[in-house]
mmCIF file of N, CA and C in Angstrom:
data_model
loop_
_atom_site.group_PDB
_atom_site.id
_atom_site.type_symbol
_atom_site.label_atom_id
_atom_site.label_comp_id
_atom_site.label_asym_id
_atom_site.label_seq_id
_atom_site.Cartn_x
_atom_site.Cartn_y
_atom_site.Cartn_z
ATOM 1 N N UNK A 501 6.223 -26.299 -0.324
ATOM 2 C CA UNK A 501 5.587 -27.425 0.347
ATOM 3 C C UNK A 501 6.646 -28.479 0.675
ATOM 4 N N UNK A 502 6.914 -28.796 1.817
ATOM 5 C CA UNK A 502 7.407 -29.649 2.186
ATOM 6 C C UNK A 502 6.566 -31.628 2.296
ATOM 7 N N UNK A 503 7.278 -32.487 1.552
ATOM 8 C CA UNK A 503 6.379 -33.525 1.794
ATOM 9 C C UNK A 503 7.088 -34.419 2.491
ATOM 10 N N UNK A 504 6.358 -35.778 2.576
ATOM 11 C CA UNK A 504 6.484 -36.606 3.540
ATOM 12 C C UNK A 504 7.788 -37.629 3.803
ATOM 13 N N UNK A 505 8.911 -37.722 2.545
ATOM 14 C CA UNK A 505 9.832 -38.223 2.316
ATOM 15 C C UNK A 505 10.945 -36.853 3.048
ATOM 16 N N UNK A 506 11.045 -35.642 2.594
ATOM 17 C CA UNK A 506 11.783 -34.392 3.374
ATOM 18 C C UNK A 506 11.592 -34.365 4.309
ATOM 19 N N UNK A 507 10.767 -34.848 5.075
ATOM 20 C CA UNK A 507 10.198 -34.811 6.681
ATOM 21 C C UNK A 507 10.980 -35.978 7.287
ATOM 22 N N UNK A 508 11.037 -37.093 6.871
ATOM 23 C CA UNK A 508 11.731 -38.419 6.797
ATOM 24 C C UNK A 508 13.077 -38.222 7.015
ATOM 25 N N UNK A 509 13.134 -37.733 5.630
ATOM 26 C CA UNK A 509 14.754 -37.213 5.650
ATOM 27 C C UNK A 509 15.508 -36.681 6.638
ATOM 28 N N UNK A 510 15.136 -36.075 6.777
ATOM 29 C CA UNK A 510 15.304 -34.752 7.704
ATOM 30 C C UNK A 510 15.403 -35.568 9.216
ATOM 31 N N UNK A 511 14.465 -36.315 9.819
ATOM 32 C CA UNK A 511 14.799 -36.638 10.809
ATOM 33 C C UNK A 511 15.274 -38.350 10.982
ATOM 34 N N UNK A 512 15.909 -38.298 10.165
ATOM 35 C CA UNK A 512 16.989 -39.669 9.511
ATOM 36 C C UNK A 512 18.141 -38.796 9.564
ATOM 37 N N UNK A 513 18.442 -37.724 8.895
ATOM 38 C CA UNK A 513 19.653 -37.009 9.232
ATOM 39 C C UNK A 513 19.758 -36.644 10.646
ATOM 40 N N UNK A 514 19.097 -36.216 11.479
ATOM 41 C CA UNK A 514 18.936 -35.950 12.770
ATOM 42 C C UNK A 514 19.356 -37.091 13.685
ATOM 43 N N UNK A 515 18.976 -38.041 13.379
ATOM 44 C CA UNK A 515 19.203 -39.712 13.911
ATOM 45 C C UNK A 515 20.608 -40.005 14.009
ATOM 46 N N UNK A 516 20.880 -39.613 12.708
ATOM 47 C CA UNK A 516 22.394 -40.276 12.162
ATOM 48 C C UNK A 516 23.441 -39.040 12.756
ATOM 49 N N UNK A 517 22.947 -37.749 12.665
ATOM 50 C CA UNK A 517 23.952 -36.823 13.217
ATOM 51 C C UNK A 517 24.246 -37.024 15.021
ATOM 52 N N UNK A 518 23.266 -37.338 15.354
ATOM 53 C CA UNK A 518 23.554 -37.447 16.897
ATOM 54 C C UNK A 518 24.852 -37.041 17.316
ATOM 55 N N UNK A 519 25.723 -38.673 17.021
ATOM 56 C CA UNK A 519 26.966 -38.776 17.370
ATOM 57 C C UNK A 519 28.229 -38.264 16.718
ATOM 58 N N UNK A 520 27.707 -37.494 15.584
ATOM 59 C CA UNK A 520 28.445 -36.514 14.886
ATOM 60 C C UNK A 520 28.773 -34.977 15.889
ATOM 61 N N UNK A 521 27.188 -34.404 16.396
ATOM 62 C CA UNK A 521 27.321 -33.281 17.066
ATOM 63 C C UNK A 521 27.574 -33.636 18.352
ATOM 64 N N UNK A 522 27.801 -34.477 18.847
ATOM 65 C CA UNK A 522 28.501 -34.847 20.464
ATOM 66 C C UNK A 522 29.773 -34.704 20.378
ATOM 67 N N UNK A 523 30.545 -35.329 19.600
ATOM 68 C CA UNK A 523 31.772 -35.395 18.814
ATOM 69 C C UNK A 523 32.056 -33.794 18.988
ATOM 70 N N UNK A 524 31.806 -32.805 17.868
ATOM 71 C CA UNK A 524 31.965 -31.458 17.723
ATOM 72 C C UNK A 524 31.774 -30.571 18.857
ATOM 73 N N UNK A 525 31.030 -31.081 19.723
ATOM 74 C CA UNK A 525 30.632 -30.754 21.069
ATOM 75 C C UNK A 525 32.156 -30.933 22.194
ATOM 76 N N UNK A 526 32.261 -32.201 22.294
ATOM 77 C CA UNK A 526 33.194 -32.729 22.940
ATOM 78 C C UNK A 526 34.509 -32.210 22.204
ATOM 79 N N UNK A 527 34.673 -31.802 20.855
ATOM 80 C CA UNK A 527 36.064 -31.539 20.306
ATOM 81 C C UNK A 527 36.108 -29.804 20.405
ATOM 82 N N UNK A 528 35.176 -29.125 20.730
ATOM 83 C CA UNK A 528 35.298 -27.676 21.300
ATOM 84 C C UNK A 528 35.458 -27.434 22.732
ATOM 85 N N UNK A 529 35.171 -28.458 23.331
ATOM 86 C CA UNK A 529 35.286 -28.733 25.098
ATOM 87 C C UNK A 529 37.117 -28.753 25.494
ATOM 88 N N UNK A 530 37.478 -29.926 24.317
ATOM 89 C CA UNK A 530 38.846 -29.928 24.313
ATOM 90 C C UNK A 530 40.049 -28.896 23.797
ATOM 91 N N UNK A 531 39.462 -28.395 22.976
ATOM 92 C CA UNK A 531 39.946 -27.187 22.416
ATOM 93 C C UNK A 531 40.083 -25.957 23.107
ATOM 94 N N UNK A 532 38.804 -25.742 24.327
ATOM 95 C CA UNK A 532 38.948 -24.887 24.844
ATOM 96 C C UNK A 532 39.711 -24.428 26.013
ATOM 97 N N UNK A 533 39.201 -26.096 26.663
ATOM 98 C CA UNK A 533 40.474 -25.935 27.903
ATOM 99 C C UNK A 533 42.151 -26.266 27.884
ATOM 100 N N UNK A 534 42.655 -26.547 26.425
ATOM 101 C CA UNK A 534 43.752 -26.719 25.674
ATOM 102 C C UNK A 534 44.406 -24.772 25.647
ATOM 103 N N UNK A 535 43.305 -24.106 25.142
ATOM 104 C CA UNK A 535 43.730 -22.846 25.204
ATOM 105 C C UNK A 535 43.965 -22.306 27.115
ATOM 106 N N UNK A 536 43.208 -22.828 27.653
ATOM 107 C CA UNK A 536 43.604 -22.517 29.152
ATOM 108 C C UNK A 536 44.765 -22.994 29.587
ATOM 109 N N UNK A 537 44.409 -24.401 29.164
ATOM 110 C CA UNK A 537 45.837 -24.904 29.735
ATOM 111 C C UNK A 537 47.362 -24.175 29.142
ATOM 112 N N UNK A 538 47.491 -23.962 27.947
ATOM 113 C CA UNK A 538 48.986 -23.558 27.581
ATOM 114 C C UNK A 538 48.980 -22.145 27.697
ATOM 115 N N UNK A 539 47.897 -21.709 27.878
ATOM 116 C CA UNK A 539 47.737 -19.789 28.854
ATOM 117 C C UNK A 539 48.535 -20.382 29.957
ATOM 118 N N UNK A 540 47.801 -20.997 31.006
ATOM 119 C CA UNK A 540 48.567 -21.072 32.611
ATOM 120 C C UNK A 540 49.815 -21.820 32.168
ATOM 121 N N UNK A 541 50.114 -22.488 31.358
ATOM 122 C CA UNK A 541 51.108 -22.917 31.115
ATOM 123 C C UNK A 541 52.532 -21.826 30.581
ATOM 124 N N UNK A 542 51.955 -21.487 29.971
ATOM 125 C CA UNK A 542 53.110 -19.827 29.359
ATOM 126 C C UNK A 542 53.433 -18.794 30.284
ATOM 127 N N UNK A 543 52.156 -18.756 31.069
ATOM 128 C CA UNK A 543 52.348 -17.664 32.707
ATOM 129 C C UNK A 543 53.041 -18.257 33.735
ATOM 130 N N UNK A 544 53.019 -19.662 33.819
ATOM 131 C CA UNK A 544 53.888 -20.559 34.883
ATOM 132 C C UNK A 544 55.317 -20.589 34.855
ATOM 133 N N UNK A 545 55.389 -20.533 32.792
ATOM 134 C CA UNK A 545 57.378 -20.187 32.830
ATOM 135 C C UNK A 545 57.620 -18.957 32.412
ATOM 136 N N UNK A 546 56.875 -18.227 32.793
ATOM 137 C CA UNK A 546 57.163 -16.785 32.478
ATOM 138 C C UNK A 546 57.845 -16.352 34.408
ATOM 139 N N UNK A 547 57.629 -17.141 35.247
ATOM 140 C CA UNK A 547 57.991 -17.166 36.296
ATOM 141 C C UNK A 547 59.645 -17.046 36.513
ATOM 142 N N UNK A 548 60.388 -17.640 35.957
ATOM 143 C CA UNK A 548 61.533 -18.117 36.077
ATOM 144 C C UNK A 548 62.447 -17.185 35.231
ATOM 145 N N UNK A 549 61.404 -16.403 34.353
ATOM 146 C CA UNK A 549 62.127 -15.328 33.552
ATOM 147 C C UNK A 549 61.980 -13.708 34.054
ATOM 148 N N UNK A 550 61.298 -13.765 35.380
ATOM 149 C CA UNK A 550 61.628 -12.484 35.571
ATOM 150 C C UNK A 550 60.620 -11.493 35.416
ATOM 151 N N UNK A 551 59.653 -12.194 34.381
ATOM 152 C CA UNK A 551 58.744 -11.052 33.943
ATOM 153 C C UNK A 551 57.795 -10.485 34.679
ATOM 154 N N UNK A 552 57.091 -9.376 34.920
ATOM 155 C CA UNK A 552 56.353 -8.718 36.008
ATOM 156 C C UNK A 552 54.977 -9.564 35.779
ATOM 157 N N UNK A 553 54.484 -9.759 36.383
ATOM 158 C CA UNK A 553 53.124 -10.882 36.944
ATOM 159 C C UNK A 553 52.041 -9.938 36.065
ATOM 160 N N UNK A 554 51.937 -8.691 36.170
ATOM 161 C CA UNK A 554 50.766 -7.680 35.827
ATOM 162 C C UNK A 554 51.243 -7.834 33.992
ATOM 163 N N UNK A 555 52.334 -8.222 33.539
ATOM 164 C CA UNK A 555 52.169 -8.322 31.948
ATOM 165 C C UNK A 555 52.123 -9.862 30.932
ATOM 166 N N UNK A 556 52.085 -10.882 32.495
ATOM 167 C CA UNK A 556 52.184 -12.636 32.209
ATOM 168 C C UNK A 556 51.340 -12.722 30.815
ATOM 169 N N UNK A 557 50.324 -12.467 31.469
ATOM 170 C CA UNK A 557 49.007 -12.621 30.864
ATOM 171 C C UNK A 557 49.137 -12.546 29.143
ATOM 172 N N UNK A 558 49.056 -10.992 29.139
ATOM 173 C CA UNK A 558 49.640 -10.332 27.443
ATOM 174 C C UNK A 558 50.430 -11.067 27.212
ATOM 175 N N UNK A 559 51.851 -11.538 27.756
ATOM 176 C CA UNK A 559 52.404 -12.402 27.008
ATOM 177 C C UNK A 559 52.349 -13.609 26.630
ATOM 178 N N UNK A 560 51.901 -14.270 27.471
ATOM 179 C CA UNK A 560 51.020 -15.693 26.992
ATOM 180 C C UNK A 560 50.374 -15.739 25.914
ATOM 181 N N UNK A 561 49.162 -14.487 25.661
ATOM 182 C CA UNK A 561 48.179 -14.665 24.803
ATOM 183 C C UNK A 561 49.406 -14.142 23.176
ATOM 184 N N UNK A 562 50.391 -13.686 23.664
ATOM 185 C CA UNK A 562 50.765 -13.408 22.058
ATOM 186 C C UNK A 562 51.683 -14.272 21.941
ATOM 187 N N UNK A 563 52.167 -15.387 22.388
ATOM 188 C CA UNK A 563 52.424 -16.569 22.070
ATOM 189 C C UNK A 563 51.751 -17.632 20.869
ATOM 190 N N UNK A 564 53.071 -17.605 20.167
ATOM 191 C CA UNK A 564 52.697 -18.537 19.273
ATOM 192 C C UNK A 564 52.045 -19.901 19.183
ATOM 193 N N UNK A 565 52.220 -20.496 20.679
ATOM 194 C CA UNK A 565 51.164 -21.657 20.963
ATOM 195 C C UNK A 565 49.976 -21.480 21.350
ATOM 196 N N UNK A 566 49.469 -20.360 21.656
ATOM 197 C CA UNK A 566 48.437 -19.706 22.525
ATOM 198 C C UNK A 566 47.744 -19.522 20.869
ATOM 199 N N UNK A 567 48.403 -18.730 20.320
ATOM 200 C CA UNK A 567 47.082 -18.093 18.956
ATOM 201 C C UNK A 567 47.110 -19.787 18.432
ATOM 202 N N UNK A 568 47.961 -20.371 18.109
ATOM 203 C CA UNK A 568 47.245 -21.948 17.334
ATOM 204 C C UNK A 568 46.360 -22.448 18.277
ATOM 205 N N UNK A 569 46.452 -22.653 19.795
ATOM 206 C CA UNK A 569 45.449 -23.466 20.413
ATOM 207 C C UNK A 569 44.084 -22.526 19.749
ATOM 208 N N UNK A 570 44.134 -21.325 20.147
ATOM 209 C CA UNK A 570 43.031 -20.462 19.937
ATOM 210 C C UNK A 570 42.314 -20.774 18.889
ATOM 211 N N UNK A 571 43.098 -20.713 17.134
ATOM 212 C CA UNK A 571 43.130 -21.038 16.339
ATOM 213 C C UNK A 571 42.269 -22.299 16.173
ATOM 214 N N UNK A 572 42.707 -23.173 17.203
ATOM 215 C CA UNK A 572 42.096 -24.910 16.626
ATOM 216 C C UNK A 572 40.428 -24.734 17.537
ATOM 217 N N UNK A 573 40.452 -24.316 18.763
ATOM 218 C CA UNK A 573 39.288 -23.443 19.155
ATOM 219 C C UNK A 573 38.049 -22.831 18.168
ATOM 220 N N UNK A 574 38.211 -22.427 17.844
ATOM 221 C CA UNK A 574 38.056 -21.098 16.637
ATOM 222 C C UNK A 574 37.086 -22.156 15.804
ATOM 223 N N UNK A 575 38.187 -23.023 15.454
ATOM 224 C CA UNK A 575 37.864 -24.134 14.037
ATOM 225 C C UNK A 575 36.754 -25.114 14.259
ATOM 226 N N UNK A 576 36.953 -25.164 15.994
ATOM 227 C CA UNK A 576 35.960 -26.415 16.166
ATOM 228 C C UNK A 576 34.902 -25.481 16.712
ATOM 229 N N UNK A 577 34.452 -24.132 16.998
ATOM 230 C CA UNK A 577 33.550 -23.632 17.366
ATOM 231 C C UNK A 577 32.700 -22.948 15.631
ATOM 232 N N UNK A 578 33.597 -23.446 14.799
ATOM 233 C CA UNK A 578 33.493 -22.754 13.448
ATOM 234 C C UNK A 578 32.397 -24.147 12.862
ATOM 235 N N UNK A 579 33.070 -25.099 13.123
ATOM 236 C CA UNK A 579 32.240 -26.563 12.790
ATOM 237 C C UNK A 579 31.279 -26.724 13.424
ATOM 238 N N UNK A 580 31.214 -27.079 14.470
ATOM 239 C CA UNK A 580 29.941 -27.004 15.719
ATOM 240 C C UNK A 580 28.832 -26.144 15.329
ATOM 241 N N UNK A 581 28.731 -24.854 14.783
ATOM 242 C CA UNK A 581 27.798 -24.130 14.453
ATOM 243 C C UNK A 581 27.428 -24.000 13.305
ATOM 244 N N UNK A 582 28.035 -24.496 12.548
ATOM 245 C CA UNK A 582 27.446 -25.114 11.184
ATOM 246 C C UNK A 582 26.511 -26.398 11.286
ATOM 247 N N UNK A 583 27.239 -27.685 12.071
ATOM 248 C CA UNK A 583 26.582 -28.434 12.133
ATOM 249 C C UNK A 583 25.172 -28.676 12.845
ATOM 250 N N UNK A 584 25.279 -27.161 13.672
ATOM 251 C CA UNK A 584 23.877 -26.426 14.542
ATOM 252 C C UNK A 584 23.090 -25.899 14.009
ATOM 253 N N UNK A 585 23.475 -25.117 13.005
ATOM 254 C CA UNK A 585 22.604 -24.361 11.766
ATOM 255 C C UNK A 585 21.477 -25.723 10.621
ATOM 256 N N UNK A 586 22.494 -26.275 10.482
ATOM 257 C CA UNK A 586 22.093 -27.549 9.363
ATOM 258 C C UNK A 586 20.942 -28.615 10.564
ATOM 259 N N UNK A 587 21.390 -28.416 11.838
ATOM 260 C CA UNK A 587 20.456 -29.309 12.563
ATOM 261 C C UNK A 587 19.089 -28.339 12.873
ATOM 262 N N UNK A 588 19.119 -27.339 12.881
ATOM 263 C CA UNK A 588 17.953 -26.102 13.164
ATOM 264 C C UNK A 588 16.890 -26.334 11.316
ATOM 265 N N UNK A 589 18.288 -26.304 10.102
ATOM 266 C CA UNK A 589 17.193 -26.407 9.296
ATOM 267 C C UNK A 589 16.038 -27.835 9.231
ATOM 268 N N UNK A 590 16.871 -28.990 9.567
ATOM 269 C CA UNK A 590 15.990 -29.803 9.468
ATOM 270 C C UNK A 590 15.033 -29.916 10.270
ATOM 271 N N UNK A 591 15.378 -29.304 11.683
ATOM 272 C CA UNK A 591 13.758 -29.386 12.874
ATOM 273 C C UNK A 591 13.120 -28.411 11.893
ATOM 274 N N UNK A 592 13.517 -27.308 11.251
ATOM 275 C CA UNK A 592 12.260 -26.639 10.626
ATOM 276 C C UNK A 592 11.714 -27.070 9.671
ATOM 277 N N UNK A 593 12.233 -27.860 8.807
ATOM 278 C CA UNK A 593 12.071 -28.782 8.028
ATOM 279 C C UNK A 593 10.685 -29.840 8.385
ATOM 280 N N UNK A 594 11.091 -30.291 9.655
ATOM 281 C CA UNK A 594 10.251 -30.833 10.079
ATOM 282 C C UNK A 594 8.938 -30.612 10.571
ATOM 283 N N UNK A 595 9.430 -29.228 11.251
ATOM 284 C CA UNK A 595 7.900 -28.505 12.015
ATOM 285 C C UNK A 595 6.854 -28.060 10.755
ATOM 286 N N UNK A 596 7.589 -27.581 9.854
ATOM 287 C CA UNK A 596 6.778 -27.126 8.314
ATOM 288 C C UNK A 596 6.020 -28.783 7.896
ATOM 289 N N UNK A 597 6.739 -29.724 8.008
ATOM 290 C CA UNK A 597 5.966 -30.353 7.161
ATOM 291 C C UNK A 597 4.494 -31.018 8.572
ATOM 292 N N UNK A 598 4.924 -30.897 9.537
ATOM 293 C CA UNK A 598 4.023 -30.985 10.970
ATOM 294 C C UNK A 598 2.845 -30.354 10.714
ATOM 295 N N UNK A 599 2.831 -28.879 10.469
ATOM 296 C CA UNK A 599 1.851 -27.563 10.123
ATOM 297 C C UNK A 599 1.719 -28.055 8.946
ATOM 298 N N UNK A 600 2.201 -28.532 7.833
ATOM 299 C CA UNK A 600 1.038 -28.654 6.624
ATOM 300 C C UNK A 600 -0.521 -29.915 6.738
ATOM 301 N N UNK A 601 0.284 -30.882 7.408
ATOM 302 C CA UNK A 601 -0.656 -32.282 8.013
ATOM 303 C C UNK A 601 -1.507 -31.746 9.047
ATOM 304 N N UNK A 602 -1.072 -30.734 9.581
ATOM 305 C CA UNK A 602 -1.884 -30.472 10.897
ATOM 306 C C UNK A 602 -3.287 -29.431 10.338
ATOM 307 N N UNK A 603 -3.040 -28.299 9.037
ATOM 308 C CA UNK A 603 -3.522 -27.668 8.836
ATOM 309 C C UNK A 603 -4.596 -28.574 7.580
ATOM 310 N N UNK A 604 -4.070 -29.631 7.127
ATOM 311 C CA UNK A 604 -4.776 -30.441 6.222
ATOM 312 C C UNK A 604 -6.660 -31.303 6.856
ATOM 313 N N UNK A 605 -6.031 -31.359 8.337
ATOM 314 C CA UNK A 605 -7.270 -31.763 9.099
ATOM 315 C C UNK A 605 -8.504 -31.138 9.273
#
């Protein structure tokens, strides 16, 4: 049974997370096009070295700046969905305690 203070709770945490999950939102946005950018960035001076255009690519991605951007990617898509999971329990949180008041009538 969920009661009326957990219901509270729950969307008091929801309130207060807002600008937490915009944040995590916005810090996977950056993360991601960080990994684009130092991809086209690694294929741009791979130009000047000669290397055949059809293997740029592969080599970019096994670049050591390429797996950390990826890496920090990774981390903030790793956070973001936690903090998505924890926001899913409290709407259910909430809808349960909705259906007990609703079924009480």
């Amino acid at each position: 049974m969920i009661d009326s203070s957990q219901a509270e709770s729950a969307l008091e945490w929801l309130t207060r997370n807002a600008e937490t999950h915009a944040e995590l939102v916005g810090e996977l946005r950056r993360a991601e096009d960080a990994v684009k950018k130092i991809e086209a960035l690694l294929i741009k001076g791979m130009d000047n070295q000669g290397i055949p255009v059809s293997i740029r690519q592969a080599y970019a991605r096994a670049d050591e700046r390429y797996q950390e951007a990826l890496d920090r990617a990774t981390e903030a898509k790793i956070a973001l969905v936690k903090n998505e999971d924890l926001m899913d329990a409290a709407k259910i949180r909430i809808s349960l305690y909705q259906t007990q008041v609703k079924d009480r009538l």
